[in-house]
Short mmCIF file of C-alpha atoms in Angstrom, two decimals:
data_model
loop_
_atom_site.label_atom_id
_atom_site.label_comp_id
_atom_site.label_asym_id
_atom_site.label_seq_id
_atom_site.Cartn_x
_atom_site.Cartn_y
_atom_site.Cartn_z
CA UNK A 1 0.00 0.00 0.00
CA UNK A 2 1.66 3.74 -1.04
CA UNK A 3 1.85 6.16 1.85
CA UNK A 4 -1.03 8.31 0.05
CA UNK A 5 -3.05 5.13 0.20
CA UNK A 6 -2.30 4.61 3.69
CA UNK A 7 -3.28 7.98 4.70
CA UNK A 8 -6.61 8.03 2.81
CA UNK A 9 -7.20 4.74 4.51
CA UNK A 10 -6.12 5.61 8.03
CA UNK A 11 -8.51 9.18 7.77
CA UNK A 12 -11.16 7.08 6.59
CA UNK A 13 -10.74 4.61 9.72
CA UNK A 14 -10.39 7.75 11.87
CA UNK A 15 -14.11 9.27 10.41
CA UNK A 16 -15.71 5.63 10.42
CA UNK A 17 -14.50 5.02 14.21
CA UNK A 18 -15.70 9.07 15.71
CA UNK A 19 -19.06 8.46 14.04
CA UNK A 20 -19.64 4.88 15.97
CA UNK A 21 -18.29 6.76 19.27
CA UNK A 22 -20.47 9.20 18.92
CA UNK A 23 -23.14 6.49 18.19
CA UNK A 24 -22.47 4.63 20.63
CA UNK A 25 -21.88 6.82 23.56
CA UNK A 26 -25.32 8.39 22.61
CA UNK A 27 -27.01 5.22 22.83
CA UNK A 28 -25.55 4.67 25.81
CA UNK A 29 -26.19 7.92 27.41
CA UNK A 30 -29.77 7.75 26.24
CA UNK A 31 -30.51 4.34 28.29
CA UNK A 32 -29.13 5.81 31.11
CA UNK A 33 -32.05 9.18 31.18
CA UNK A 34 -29.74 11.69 30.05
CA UNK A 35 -31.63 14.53 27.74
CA UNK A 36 -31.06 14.75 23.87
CA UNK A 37 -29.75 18.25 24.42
CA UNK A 38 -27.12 17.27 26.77
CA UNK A 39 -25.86 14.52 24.62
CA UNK A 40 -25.94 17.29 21.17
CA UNK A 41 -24.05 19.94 22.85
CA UNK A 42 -21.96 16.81 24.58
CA UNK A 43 -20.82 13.78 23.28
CA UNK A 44 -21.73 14.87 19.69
CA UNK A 45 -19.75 17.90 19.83
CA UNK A 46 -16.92 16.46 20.87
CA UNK A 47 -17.50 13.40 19.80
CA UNK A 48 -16.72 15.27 16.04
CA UNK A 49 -12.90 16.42 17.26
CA UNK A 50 -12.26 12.43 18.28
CA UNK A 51 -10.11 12.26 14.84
CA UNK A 52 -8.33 15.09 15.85
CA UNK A 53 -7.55 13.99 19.21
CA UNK A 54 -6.60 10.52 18.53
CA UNK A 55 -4.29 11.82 15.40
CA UNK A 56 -2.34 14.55 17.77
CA UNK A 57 -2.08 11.79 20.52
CA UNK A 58 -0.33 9.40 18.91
CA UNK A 59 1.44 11.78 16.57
CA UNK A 60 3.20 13.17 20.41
CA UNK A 61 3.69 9.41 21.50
CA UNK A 62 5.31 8.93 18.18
CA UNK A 63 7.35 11.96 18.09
CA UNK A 64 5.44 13.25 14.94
CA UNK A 65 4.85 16.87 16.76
CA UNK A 66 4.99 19.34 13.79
CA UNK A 67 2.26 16.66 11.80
CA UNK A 68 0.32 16.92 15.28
CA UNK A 69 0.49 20.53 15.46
CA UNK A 70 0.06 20.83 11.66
CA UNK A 71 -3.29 19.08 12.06
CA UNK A 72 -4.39 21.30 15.00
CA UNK A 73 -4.33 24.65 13.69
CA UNK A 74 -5.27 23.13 10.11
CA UNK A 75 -8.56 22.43 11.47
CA UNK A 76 -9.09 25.53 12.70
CA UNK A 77 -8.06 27.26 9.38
CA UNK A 78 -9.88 25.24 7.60
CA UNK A 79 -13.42 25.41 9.57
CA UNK A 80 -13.08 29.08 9.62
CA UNK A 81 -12.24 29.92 6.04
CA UNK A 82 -13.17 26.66 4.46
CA UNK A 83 -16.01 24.81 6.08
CA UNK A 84 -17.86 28.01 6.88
CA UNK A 85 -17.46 29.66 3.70
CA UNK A 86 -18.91 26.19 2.25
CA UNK A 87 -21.96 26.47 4.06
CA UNK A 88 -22.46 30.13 4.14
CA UNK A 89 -22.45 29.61 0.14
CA UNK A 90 -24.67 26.77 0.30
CA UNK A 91 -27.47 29.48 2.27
CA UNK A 92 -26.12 32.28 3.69
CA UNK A 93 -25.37 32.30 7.95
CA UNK A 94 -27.54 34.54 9.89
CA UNK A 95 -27.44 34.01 13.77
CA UNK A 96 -30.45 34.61 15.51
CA UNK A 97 -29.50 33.02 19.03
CA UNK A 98 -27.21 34.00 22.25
CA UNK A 99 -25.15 31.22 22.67
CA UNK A 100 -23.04 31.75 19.92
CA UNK A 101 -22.51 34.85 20.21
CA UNK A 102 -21.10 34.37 23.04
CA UNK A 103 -18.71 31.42 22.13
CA UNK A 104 -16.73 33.40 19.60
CA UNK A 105 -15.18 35.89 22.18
CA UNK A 106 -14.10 33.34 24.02
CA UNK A 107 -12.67 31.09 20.54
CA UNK A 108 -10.81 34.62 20.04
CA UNK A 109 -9.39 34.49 23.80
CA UNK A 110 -8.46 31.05 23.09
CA UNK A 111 -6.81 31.37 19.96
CA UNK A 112 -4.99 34.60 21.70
CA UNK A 113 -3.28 32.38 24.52
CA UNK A 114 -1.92 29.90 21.84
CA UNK A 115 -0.70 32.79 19.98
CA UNK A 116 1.21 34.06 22.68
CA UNK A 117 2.56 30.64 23.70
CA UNK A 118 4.08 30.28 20.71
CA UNK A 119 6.05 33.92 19.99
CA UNK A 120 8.36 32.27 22.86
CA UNK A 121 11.22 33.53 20.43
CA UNK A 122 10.08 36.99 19.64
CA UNK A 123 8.60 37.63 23.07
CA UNK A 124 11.50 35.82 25.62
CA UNK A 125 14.39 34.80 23.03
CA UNK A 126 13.66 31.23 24.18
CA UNK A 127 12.52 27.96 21.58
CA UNK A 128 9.08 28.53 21.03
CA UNK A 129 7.30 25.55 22.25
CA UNK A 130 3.47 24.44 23.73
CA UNK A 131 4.79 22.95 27.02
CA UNK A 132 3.21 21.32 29.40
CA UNK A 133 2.62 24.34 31.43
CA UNK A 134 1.10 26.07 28.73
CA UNK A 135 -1.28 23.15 28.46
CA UNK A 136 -2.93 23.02 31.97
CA UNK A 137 -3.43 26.58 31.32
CA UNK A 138 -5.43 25.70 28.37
CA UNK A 139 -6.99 23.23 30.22
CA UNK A 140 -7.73 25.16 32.90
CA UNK A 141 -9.19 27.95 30.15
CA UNK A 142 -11.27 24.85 28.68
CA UNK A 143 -13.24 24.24 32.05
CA UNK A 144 -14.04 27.80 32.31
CA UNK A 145 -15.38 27.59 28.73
CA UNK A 146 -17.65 24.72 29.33
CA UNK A 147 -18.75 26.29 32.68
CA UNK A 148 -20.30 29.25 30.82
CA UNK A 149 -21.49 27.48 27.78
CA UNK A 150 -23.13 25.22 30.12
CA UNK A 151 -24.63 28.13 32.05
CA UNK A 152 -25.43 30.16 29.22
CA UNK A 153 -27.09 26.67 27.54
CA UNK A 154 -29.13 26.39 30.53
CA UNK A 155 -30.69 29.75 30.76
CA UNK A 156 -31.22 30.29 27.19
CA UNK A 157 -32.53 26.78 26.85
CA UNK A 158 -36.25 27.97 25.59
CA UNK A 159 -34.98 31.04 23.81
CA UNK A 160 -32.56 30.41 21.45
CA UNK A 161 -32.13 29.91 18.34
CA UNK A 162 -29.63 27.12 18.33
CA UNK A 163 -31.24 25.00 21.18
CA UNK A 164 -34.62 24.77 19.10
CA UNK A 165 -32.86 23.55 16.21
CA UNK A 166 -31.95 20.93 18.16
CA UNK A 167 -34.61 20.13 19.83
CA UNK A 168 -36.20 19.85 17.18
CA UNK A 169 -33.94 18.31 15.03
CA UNK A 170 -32.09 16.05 17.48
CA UNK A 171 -28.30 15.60 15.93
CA UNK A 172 -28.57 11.77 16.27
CA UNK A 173 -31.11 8.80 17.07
CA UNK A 174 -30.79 8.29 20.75
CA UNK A 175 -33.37 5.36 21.42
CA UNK A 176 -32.02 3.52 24.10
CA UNK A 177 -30.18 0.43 22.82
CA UNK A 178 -27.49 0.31 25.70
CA UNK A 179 -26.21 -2.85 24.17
CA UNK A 180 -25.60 -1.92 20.86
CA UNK A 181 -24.67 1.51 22.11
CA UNK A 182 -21.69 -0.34 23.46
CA UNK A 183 -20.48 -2.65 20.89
CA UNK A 184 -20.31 0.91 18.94
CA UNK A 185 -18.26 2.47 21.54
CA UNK A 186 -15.38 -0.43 21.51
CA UNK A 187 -15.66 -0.33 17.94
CA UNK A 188 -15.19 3.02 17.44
CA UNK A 189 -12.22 3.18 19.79
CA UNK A 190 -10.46 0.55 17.74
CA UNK A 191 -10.89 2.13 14.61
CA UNK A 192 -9.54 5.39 15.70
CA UNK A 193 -6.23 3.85 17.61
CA UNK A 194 -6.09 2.13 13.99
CA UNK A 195 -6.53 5.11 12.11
CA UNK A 196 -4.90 7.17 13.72
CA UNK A 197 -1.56 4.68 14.08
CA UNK A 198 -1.96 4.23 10.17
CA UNK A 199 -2.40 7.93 9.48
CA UNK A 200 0.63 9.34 11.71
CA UNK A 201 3.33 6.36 10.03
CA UNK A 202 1.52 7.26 6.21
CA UNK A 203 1.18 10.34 6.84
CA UNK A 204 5.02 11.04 8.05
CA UNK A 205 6.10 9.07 4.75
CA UNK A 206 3.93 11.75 2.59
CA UNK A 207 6.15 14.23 3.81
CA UNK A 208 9.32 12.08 3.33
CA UNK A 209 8.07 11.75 -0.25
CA UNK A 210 6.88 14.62 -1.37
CA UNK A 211 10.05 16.69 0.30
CA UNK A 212 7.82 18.29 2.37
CA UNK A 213 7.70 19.02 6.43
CA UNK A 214 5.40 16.93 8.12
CA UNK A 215 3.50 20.41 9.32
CA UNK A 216 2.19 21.15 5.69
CA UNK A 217 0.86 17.89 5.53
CA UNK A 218 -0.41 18.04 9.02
CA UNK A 219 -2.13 21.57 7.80
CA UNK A 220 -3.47 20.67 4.39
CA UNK A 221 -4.02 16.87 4.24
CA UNK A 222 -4.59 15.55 7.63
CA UNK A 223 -6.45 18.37 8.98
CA UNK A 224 -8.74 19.06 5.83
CA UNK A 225 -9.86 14.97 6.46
CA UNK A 226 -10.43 14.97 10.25
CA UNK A 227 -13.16 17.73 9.55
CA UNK A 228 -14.99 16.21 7.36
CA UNK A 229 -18.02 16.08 10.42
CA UNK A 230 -17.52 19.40 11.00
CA UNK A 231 -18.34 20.09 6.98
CA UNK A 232 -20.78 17.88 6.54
CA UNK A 233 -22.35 18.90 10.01
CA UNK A 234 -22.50 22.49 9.17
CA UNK A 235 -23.35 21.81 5.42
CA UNK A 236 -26.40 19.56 6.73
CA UNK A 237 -27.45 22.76 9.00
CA UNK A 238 -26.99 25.73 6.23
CA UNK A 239 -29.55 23.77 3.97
CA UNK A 240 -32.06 23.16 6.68
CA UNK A 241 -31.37 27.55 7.56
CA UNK A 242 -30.24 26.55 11.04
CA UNK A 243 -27.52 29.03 11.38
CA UNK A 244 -26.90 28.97 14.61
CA UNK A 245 -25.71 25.01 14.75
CA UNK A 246 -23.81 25.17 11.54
CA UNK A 247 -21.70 28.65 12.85
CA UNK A 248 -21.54 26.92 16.32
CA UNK A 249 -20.25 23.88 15.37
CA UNK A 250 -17.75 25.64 13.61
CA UNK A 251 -16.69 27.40 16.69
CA UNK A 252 -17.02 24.75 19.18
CA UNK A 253 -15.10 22.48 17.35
CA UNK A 254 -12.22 25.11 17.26
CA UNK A 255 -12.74 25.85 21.16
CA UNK A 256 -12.24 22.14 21.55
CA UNK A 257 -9.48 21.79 19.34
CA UNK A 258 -7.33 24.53 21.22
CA UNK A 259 -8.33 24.04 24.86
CA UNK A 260 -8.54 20.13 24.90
CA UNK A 261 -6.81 18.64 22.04
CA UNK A 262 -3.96 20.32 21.70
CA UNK A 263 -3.27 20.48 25.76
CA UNK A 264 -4.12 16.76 25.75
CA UNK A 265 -0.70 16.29 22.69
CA UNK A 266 1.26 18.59 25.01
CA UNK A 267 1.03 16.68 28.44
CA UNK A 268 2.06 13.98 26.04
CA UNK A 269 5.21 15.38 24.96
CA UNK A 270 6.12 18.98 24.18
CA UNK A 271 5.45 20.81 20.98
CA UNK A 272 7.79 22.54 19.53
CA UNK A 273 6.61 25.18 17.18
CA UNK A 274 7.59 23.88 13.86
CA UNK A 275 9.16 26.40 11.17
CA UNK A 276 6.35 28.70 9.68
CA UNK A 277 3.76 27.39 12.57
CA UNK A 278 3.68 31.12 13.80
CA UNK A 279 2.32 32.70 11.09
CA UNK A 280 -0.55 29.69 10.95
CA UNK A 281 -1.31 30.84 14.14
CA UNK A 282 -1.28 34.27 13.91
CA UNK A 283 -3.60 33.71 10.46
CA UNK A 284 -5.94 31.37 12.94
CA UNK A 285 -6.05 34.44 15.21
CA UNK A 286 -6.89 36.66 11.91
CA UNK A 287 -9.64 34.47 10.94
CA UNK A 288 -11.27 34.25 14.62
CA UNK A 289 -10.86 37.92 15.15
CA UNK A 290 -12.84 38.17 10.92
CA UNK A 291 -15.89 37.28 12.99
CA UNK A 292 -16.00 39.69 15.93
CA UNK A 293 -17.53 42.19 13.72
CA UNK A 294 -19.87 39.31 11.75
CA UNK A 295 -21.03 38.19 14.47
CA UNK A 296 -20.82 40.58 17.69
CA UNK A 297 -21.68 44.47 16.30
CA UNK A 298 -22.82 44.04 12.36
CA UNK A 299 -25.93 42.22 11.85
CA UNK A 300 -24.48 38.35 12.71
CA UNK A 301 -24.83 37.22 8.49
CA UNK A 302 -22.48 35.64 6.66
CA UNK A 303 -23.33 36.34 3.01
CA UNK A 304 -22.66 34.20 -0.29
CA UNK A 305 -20.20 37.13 -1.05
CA UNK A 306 -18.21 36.99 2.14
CA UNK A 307 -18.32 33.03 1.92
CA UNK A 308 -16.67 33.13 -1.83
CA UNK A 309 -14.47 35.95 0.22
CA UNK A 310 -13.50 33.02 3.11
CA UNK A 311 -12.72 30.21 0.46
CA UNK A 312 -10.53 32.53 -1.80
CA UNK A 313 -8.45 33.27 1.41
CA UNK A 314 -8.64 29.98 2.43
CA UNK A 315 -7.09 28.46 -1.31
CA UNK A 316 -4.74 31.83 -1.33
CA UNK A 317 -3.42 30.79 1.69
CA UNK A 318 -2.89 27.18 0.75
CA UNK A 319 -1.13 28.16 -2.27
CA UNK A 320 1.33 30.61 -0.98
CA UNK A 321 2.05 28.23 2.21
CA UNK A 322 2.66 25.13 0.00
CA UNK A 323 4.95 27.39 -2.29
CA UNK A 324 6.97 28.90 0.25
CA UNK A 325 7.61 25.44 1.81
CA UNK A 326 8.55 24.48 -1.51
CA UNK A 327 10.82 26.95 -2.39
CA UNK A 328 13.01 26.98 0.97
#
């Protein structure tokens, strides 16, 4: 099997094994009483960043950091500019509801603390690198998150937009099959350790091949397949004109990916920042900080004009990453 092969495959494993988790552990929570709405802002959520975790886990184990970080703050470039742009084309984004609104200050706080971890060199002279400090201070940030999302979720509960979407359009069957539910759930774990072993050693041997760092194809390969939930999520929501959940799984994916998976790779081992991985940062930053104005003071709509605007940064971006890593 060729390494490009392999890494299809081992994405595909890594998709196919998050989607019985998050089966499963539905299922499961269902039999035991616990409210649709719980599990949808829950164990679906992050049930969608699984790939993502599992990837940057045994990427660290490995030693495969840059890939790892690569496919960190790839999905977040690539739900902001690409995924969201793809369903803001589809219908265009208008959010109606609270809750949102008030998760994309704190994805901008977020993606501010990772962007000061890693100027280590510009700001203290030092190797710039996400250590383990810096991740129980993510971690730490990532409980405060879900404190207030969980508060605001609570008192907005009958009011807003994005819980009646799901309410009434409940993200996943959750009869209660506990049995089934948990077959799912050791199958699903499987096929992610499988995946994800297969897509760290193929995709590693990409790079090798291609004469490329492991980062770009952490950023442009990797990433772009472990959110392919995210995109089809968000996709699914734009064409049913449920704004709110397609923006806000956007966001909440990108809160999770920054304040849980990439803490989890760093108590693992340390990251250093790979060559170029500041200025994906700082354009992750750019990006978040795009929809203060969207969504906080203009009128919280996403047009088909700024969506064509999001995906011609997004493939702009691509392009003159790839060709500077190319020409160096």
């Amino acid at each position: 099997m060729t390494a490009l092969a392999g890494l299809i495959v081992g994405i595909a494993l890594l998709l196919g094994g998050g989607a019985l988790l998050v089966r499963g552990a539905s299922l499961v929570a269902a039999r035991y009483g616990i409210p649709p709405m719980v599990v949808a802002l829950t164990i679906v959520a992050f049930g969608t960043s699984a790939p993502e975790l599992v990837v940057n886990v045994i990427g660290a184990a490995r030693g495969a950091t840059s890939l790892a970080f690569g496919n960190i703050v790839g999905s977040n470039i690539s739900n902001l500019a690409l995924i969201l742009g793809a369903a803001a084309l589809m219908a265009p984004l208008t959010i109606q509801g609270q809750v949102v609104r008030r998760e994309v200050p704190l994805l901008l706080l977020a993606t501010s603390f990772l962007t000061v971890m890693a100027l280590d060199t510009l700001l203290g002279g030092q190797p710039s690198i996400i250590g383990r400090s810096d991740s129980i201070l993510l971690l730490l940030l990532f409980c405060v998150f879900v404190y207030y999302t969980t508060r605001d979720i609570l008192q907005a509960r009958h009011s807003d937009a994005l819980m009646g979407h799901i309410e009434a359009n409940p993200l996943i069957d959750t009869e209660p099959r506990g049995r089934f539910g948990w077959a799912s759930v050791a199958a699903g774990i499987a096929l992610l350790f499988v995946g994800g072993e297969m897509t760290i050693r193929s995709g590693v041997q990409v790079a090798a091949i291609l004469g490329i760092s492991a980062t770009i194809v952490g950023l442009f390969m990797v990433s772009v397949g472990t959110s392919m939930p995210e995109l089809v999520t968000s996709m699914i929501a734009a064409r049913r004109k449920e704004s709110d959940l397609a923006v806000g799984n956007v966001v909440g994916s990108n809160v999770f990916n920054t304040l849980a998976v990439l803490p989890a790779t760093g108590l693992t081992r340390e990251i250093p920042v790979p060559g170029g991985g500041v200025g994906d940062v700082i354009f992750s930053l750019l990006l978040t900080a795009l929809l203060i104005p969207l969504f906080i003071f203009g009128r919280a709509h996403i047009g088909r004009t700024s969506a064509c605007f999001l995906l011609i940064v997004y493939t702009a971006y691509v392009a003159a990453r790839v060709s500077l890593e190319t020409a160096i």
